[in-house]
Tab-separated table of C-alpha atoms in Angstrom:
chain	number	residue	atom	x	y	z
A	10	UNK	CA	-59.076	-74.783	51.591
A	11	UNK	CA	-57.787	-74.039	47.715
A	12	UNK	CA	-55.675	-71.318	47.641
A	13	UNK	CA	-56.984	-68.194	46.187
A	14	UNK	CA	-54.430	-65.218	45.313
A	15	UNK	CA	-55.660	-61.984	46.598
A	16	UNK	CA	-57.080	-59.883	43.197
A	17	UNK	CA	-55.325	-56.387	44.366
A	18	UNK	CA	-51.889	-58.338	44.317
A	19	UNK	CA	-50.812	-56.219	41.617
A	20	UNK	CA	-51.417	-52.965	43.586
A	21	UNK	CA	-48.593	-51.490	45.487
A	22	UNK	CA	-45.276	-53.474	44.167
A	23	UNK	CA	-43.218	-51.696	41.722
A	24	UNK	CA	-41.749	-53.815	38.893
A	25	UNK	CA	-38.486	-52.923	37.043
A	26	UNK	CA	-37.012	-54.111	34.054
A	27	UNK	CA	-33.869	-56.497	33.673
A	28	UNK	CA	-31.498	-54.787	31.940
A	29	UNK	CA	-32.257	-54.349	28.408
A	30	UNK	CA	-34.686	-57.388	28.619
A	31	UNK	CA	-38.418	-57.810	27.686
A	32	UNK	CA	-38.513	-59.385	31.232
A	33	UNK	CA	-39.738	-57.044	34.768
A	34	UNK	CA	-39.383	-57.834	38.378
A	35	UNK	CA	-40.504	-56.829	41.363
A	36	UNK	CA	-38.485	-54.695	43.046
A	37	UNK	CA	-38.411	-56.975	46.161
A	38	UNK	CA	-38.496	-60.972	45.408
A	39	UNK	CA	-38.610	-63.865	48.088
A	40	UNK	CA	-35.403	-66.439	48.685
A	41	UNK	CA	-35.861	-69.440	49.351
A	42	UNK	CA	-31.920	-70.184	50.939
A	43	UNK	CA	-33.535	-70.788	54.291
A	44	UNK	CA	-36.451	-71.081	56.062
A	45	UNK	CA	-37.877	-73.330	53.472
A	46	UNK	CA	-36.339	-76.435	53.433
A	47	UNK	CA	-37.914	-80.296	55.105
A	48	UNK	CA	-36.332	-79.083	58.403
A	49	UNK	CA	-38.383	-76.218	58.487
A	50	UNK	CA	-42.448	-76.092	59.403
A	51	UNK	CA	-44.062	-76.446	56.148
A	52	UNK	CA	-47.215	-74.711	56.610
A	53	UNK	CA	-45.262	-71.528	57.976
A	54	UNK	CA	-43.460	-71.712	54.737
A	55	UNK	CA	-46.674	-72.051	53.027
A	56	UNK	CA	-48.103	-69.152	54.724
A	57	UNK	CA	-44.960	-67.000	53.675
A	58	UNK	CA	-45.028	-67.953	49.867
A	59	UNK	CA	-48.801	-66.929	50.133
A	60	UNK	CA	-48.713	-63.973	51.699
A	61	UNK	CA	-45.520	-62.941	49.434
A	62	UNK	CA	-47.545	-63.781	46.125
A	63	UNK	CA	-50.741	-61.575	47.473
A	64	UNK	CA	-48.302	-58.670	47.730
A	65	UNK	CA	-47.191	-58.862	44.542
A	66	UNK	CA	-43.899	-60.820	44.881
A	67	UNK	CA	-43.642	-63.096	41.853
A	68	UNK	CA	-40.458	-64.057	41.992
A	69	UNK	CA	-39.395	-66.980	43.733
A	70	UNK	CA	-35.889	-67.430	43.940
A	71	UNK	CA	-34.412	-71.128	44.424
A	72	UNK	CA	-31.555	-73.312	43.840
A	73	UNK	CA	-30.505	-76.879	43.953
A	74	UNK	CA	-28.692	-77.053	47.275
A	75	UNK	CA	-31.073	-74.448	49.338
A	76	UNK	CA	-32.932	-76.057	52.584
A	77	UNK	CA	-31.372	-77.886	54.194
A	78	UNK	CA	-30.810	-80.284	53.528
A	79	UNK	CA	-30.014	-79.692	49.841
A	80	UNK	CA	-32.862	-80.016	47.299
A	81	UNK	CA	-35.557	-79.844	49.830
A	82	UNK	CA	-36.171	-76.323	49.307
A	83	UNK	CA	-37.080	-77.337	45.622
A	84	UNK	CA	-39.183	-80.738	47.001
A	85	UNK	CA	-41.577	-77.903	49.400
A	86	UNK	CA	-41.881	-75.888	46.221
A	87	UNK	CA	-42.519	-78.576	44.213
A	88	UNK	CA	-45.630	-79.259	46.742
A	89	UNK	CA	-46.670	-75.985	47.035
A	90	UNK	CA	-46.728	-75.491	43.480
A	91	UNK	CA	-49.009	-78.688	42.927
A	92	UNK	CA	-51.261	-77.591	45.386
A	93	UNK	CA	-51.358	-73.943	45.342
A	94	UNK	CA	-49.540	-72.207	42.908
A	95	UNK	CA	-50.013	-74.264	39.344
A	96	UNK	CA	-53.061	-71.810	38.226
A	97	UNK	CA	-50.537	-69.075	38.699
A	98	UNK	CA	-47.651	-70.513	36.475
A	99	UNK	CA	-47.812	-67.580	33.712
A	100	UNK	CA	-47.551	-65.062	36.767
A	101	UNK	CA	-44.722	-66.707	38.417
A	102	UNK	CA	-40.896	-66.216	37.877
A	103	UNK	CA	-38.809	-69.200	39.004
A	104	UNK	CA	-35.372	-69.446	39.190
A	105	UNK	CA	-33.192	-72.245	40.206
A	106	UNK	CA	-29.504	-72.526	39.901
A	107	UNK	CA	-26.404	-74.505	40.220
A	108	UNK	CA	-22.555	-74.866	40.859
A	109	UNK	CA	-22.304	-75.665	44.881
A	110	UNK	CA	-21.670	-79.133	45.942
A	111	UNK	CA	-25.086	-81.378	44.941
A	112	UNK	CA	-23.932	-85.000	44.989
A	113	UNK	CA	-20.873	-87.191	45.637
A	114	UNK	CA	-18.078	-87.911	43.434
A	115	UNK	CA	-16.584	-85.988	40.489
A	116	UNK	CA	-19.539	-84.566	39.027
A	117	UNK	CA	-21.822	-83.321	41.524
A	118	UNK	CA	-20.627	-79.638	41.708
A	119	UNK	CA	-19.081	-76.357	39.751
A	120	UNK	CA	-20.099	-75.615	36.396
A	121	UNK	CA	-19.441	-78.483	34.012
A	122	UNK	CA	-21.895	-79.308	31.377
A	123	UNK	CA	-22.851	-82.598	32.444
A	124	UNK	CA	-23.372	-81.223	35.972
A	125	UNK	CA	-25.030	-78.491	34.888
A	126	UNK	CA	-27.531	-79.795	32.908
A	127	UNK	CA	-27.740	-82.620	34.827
A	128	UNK	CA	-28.882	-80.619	38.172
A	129	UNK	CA	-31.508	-78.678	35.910
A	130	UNK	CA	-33.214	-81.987	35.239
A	131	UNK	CA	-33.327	-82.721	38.940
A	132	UNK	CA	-34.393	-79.786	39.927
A	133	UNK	CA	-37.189	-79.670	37.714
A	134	UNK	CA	-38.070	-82.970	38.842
A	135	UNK	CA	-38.243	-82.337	42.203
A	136	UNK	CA	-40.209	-78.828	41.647
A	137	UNK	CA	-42.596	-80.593	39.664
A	138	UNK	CA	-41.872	-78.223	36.259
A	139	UNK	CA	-41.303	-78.500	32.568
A	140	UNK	CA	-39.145	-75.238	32.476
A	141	UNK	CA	-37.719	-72.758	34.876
A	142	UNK	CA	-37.785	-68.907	34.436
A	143	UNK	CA	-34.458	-68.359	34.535
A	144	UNK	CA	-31.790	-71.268	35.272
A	145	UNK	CA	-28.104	-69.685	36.911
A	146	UNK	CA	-24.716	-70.931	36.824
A	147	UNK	CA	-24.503	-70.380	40.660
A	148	UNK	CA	-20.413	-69.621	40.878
A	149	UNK	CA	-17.532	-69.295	38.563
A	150	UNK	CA	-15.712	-72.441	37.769
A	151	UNK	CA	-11.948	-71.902	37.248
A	152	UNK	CA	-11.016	-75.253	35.853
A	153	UNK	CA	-13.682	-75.917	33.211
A	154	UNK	CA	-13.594	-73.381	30.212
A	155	UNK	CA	-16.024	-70.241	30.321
A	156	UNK	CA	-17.352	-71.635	26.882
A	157	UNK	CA	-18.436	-75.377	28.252
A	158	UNK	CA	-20.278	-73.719	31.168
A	159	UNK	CA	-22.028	-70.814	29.358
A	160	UNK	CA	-22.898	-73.263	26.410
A	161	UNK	CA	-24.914	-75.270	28.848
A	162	UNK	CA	-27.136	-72.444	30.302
A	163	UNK	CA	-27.703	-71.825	26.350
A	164	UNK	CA	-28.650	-75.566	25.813
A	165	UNK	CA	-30.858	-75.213	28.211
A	166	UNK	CA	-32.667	-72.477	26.963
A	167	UNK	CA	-32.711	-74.128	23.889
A	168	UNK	CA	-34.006	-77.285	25.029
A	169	UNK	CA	-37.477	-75.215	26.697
A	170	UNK	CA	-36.032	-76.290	30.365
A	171	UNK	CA	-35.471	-72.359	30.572
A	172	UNK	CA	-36.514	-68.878	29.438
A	173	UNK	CA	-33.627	-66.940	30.409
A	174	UNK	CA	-29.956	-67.355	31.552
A	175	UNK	CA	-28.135	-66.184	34.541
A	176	UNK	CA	-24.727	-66.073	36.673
A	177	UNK	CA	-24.077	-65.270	40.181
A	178	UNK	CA	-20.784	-64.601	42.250
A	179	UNK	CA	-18.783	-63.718	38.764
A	180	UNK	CA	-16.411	-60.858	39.079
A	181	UNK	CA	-16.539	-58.038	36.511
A	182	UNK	CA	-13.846	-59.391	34.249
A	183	UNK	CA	-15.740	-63.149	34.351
A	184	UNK	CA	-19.580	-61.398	34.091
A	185	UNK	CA	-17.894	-59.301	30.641
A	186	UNK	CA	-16.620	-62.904	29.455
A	187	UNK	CA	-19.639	-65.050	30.206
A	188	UNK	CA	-21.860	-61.753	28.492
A	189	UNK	CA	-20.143	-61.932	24.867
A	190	UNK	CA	-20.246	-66.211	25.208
A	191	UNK	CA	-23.912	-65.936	25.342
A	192	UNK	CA	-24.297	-63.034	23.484
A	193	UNK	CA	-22.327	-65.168	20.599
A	194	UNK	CA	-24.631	-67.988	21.094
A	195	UNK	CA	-27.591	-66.212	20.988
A	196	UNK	CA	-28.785	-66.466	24.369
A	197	UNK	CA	-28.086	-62.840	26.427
A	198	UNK	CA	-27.242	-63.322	29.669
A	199	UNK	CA	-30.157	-61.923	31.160
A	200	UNK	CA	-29.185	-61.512	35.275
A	201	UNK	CA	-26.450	-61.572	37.491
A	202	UNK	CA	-27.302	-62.067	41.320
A	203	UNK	CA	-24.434	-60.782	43.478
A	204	UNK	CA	-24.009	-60.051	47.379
A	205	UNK	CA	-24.698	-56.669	48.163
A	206	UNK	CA	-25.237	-54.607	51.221
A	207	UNK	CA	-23.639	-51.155	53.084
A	208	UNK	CA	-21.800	-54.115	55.038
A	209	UNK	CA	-20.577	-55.393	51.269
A	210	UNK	CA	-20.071	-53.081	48.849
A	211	UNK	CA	-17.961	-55.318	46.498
A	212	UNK	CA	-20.177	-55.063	43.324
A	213	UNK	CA	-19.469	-51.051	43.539
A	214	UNK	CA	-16.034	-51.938	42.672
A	215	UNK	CA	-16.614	-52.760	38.673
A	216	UNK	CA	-19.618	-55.049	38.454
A	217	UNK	CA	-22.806	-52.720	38.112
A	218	UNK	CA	-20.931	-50.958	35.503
A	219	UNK	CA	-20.346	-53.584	33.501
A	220	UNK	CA	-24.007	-55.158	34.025
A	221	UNK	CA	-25.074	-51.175	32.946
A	222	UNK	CA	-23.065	-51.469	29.693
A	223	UNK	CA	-23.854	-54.903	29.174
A	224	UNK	CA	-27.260	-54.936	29.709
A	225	UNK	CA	-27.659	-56.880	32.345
A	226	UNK	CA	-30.095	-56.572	35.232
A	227	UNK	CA	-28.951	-57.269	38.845
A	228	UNK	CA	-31.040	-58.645	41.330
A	229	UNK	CA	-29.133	-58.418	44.828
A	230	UNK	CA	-29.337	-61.133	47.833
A	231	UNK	CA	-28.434	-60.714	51.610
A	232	UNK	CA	-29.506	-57.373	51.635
A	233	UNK	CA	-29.057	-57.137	55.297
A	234	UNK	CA	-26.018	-58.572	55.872
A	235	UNK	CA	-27.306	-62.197	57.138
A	236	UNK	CA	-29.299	-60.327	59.448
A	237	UNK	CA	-27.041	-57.694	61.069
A	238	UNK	CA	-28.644	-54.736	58.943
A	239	UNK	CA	-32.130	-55.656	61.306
A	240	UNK	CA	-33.084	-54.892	64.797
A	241	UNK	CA	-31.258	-58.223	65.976
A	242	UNK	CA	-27.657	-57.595	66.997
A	243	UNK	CA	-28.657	-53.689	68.222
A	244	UNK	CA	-27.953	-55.359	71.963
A	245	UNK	CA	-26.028	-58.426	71.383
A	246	UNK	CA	-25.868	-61.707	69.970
A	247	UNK	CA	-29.678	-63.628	71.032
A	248	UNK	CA	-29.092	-67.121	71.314
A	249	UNK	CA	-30.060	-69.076	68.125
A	250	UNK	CA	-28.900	-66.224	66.050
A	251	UNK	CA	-27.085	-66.839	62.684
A	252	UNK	CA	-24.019	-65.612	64.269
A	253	UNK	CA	-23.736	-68.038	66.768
A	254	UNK	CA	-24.079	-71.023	63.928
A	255	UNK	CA	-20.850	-72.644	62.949
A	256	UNK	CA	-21.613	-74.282	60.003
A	257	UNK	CA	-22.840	-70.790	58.622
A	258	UNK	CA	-19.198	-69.349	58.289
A	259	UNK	CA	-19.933	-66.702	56.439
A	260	UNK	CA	-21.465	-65.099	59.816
A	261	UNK	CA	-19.780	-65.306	62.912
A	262	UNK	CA	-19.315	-63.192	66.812
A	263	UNK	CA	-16.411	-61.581	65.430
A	264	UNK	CA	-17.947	-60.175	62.271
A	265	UNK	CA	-21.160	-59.166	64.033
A	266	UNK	CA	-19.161	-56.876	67.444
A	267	UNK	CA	-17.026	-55.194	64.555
A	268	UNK	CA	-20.140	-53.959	62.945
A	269	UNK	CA	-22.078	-52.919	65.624
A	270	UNK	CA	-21.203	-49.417	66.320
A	271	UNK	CA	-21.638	-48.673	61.954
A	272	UNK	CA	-25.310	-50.833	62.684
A	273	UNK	CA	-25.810	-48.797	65.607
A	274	UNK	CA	-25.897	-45.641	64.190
A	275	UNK	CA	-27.085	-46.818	60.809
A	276	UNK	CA	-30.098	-47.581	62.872
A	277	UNK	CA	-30.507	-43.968	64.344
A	278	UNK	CA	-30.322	-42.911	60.764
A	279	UNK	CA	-33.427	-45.433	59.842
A	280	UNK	CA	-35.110	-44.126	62.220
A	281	UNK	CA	-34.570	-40.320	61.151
A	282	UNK	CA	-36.462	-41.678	57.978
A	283	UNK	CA	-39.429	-42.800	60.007
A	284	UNK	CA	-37.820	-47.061	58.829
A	285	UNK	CA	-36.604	-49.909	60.490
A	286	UNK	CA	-32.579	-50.575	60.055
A	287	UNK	CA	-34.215	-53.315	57.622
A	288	UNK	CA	-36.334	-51.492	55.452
A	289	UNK	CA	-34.057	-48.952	55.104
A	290	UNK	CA	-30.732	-51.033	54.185
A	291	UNK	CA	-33.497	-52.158	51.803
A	292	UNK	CA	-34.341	-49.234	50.438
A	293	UNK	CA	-30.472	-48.244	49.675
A	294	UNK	CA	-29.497	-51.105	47.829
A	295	UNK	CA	-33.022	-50.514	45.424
A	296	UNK	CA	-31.329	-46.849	44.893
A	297	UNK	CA	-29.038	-48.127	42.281
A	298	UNK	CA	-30.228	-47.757	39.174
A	299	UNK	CA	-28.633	-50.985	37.995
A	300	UNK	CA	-30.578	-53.050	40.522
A	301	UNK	CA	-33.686	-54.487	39.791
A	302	UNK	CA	-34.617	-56.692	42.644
A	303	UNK	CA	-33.401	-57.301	45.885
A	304	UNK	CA	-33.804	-61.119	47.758
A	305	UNK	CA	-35.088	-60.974	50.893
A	306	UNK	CA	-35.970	-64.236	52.840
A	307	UNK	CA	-38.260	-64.452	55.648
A	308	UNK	CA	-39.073	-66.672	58.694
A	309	UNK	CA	-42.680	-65.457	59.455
A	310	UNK	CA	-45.536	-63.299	57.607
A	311	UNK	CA	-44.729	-60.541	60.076
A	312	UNK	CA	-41.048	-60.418	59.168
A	313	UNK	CA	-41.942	-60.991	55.489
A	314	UNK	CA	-44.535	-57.858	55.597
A	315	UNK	CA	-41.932	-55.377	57.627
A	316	UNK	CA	-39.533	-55.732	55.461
A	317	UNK	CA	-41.919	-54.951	51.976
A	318	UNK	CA	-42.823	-51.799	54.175
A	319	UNK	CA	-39.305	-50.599	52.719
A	320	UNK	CA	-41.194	-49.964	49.822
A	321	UNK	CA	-43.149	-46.609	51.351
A	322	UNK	CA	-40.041	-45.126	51.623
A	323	UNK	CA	-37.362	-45.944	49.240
A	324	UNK	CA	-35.632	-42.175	48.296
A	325	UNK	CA	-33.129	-40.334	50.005
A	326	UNK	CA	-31.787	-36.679	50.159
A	327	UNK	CA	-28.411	-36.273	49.203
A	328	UNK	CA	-27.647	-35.789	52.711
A	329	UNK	CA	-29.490	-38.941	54.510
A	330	UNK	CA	-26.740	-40.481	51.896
A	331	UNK	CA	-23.964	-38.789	52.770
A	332	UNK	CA	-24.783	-39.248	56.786
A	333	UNK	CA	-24.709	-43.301	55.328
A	334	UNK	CA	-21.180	-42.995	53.876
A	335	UNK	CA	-19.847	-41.411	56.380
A	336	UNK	CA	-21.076	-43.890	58.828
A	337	UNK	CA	-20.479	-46.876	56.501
A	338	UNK	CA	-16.693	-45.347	55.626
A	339	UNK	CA	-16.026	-44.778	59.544
């Protein structure tokens, strides 16, 4: 059956502007880091990236190494976009980035030009495209000048292989650098997409105000903390949970039992607010007025459509955020 996006999916998202861009988003946008890669069931992903679309998400958010393996997340796209998605093109947003390792040998990762510009011809490639939405240099790249790196995300702009440039992971004093570059070029950097949750608080430190004063939109991912901002570590460790994963590192036992009495009462707190723990650590990163989106991913509908619940609910009292602090600074 031809896929056929629901007509009310413009009906209940909220869309907020980048910055001091031309460009919206919606205030929730899908990831595609896992749970969409050739290792994954295909037609589940399928069903996700539909159901996201007919509530309004139009952002899909990708990059060259997300599956796994790496690229495949792009190669599903790619297929879903040939069979269900290319009437929608002018309604999509599409991002795809790079700077993590790729390929073997010298020039396979980080943000050189030839790399750069070389992955962006891959990935469009393998997603079937003639231009991305916005095209990211996914990390900062300490031995290969600022300039060389920022000059590619302008070539490709100026080449049509992108609309709009991005960076992700740059600290405040490397996100005020990379700004002027571009800004010098004539190519704005557009977005930067930084960790944030009440677990990680880092971009609190500096970084939203320098994307306020440059302009810059922000458009958050792991939201909920690789998963320990949901219901699923409230009694333990499950097996098969990201925790117990070595070659995610980023995650482990140790991290997750030194949380849990903060996610504990975080979650008597959500549900105070009538939320899940999810949908409200959802709802708190949206309260900063410097972000404009925040990445979620999903590995069903069901877990897809909880989380956008987050978006009945997304104020708080002064004093639901002060119970937060105190919880978060305990």
């Amino acid at each position: 059956m031809p896929y056929l996006a629901s007509e009310t999916r413009y009906s209940s998202m909220p869309y907020n502007r980048l910055g001091r861009s031309g460009l919206k988003l919606p205030a929730i946008s899908l990831g595609w880091w896992y749970n969409f890669g050739s290792v994954d069931v295909f037609e589940n992903s399928r069903a996700i990236a539909h159901r996201a679309f007919d509530m309004g998400i139009t952002h899909f958010d990708l990059a060259n190494n997300y599956g796994p393996p790496p690229g495949s997340a792009e190669e599903n796209f790619g297929m879903l976009f040939k069979q269900d998605f290319h009437p929608y093109r002018d309604e999509l947003v599409v991002s795809t980035k790079a700077g993590y390792d790729m390929w073997p040998g010298p020039y396979g990762e980080w943000g050189s030009r030839k790399y750069l510009l070389s992955s962006l011809e891959a990935s469009l490639r393998r997603m079937g495209l003639e231009y991305v939405d916005i095209f990211y240099s996914h990390r900062f790249d300490p031995e290969t000048p600022l300039e060389e790196t920022m000059g590619a995300l302008d070539s490709a702009v100026r080449q049509g292989k992108a609309i709009y440039a991005g960076i992700s992971n740059y600290n405040p004093e490397q996100t005020r650098r990379a700004a002027q570059i571009l800004k010098d070029l004539g190519t704005p950097c557009l977005i930067h997409q930084a960790r944030y949750s009440m677990l990680d608080r880092w971009v609190e430190g500096g970084l939203l105000d320098v994307l306020t004063e440059e302009g810059i939109g922000c458009i958050v991912f792991s939201p909920l903390a690789q998963g320990q901002l949901t219901d699923r570590y409230l009694n333990g460790i499950p097996a098969g949970a990201r925790a117990t994963k070595t070659e995610r590192v980023w995650l482990t036992p140790d991290t997750v039992k030194k949380n849990l009495p903060k996610i504990q009462m975080l979650n008597e707190l959500a549900k105070k607010r009538g939320q899940s723990l999810a949908q409200m650590a959802i709802a708190w990163v949206l309260r900063q007025p410097a972000v404009t989106s925040a990445l979620i991913g999903a590995s069903s509908v069901k877990q897809l459509e909880d989380n956008l619940a987050a978006l009945t609910t997304l104020k708080f009292s002064q004093d639901e955020l002060d119970r937060i602090e105190t919880v978060l600074k305990g």
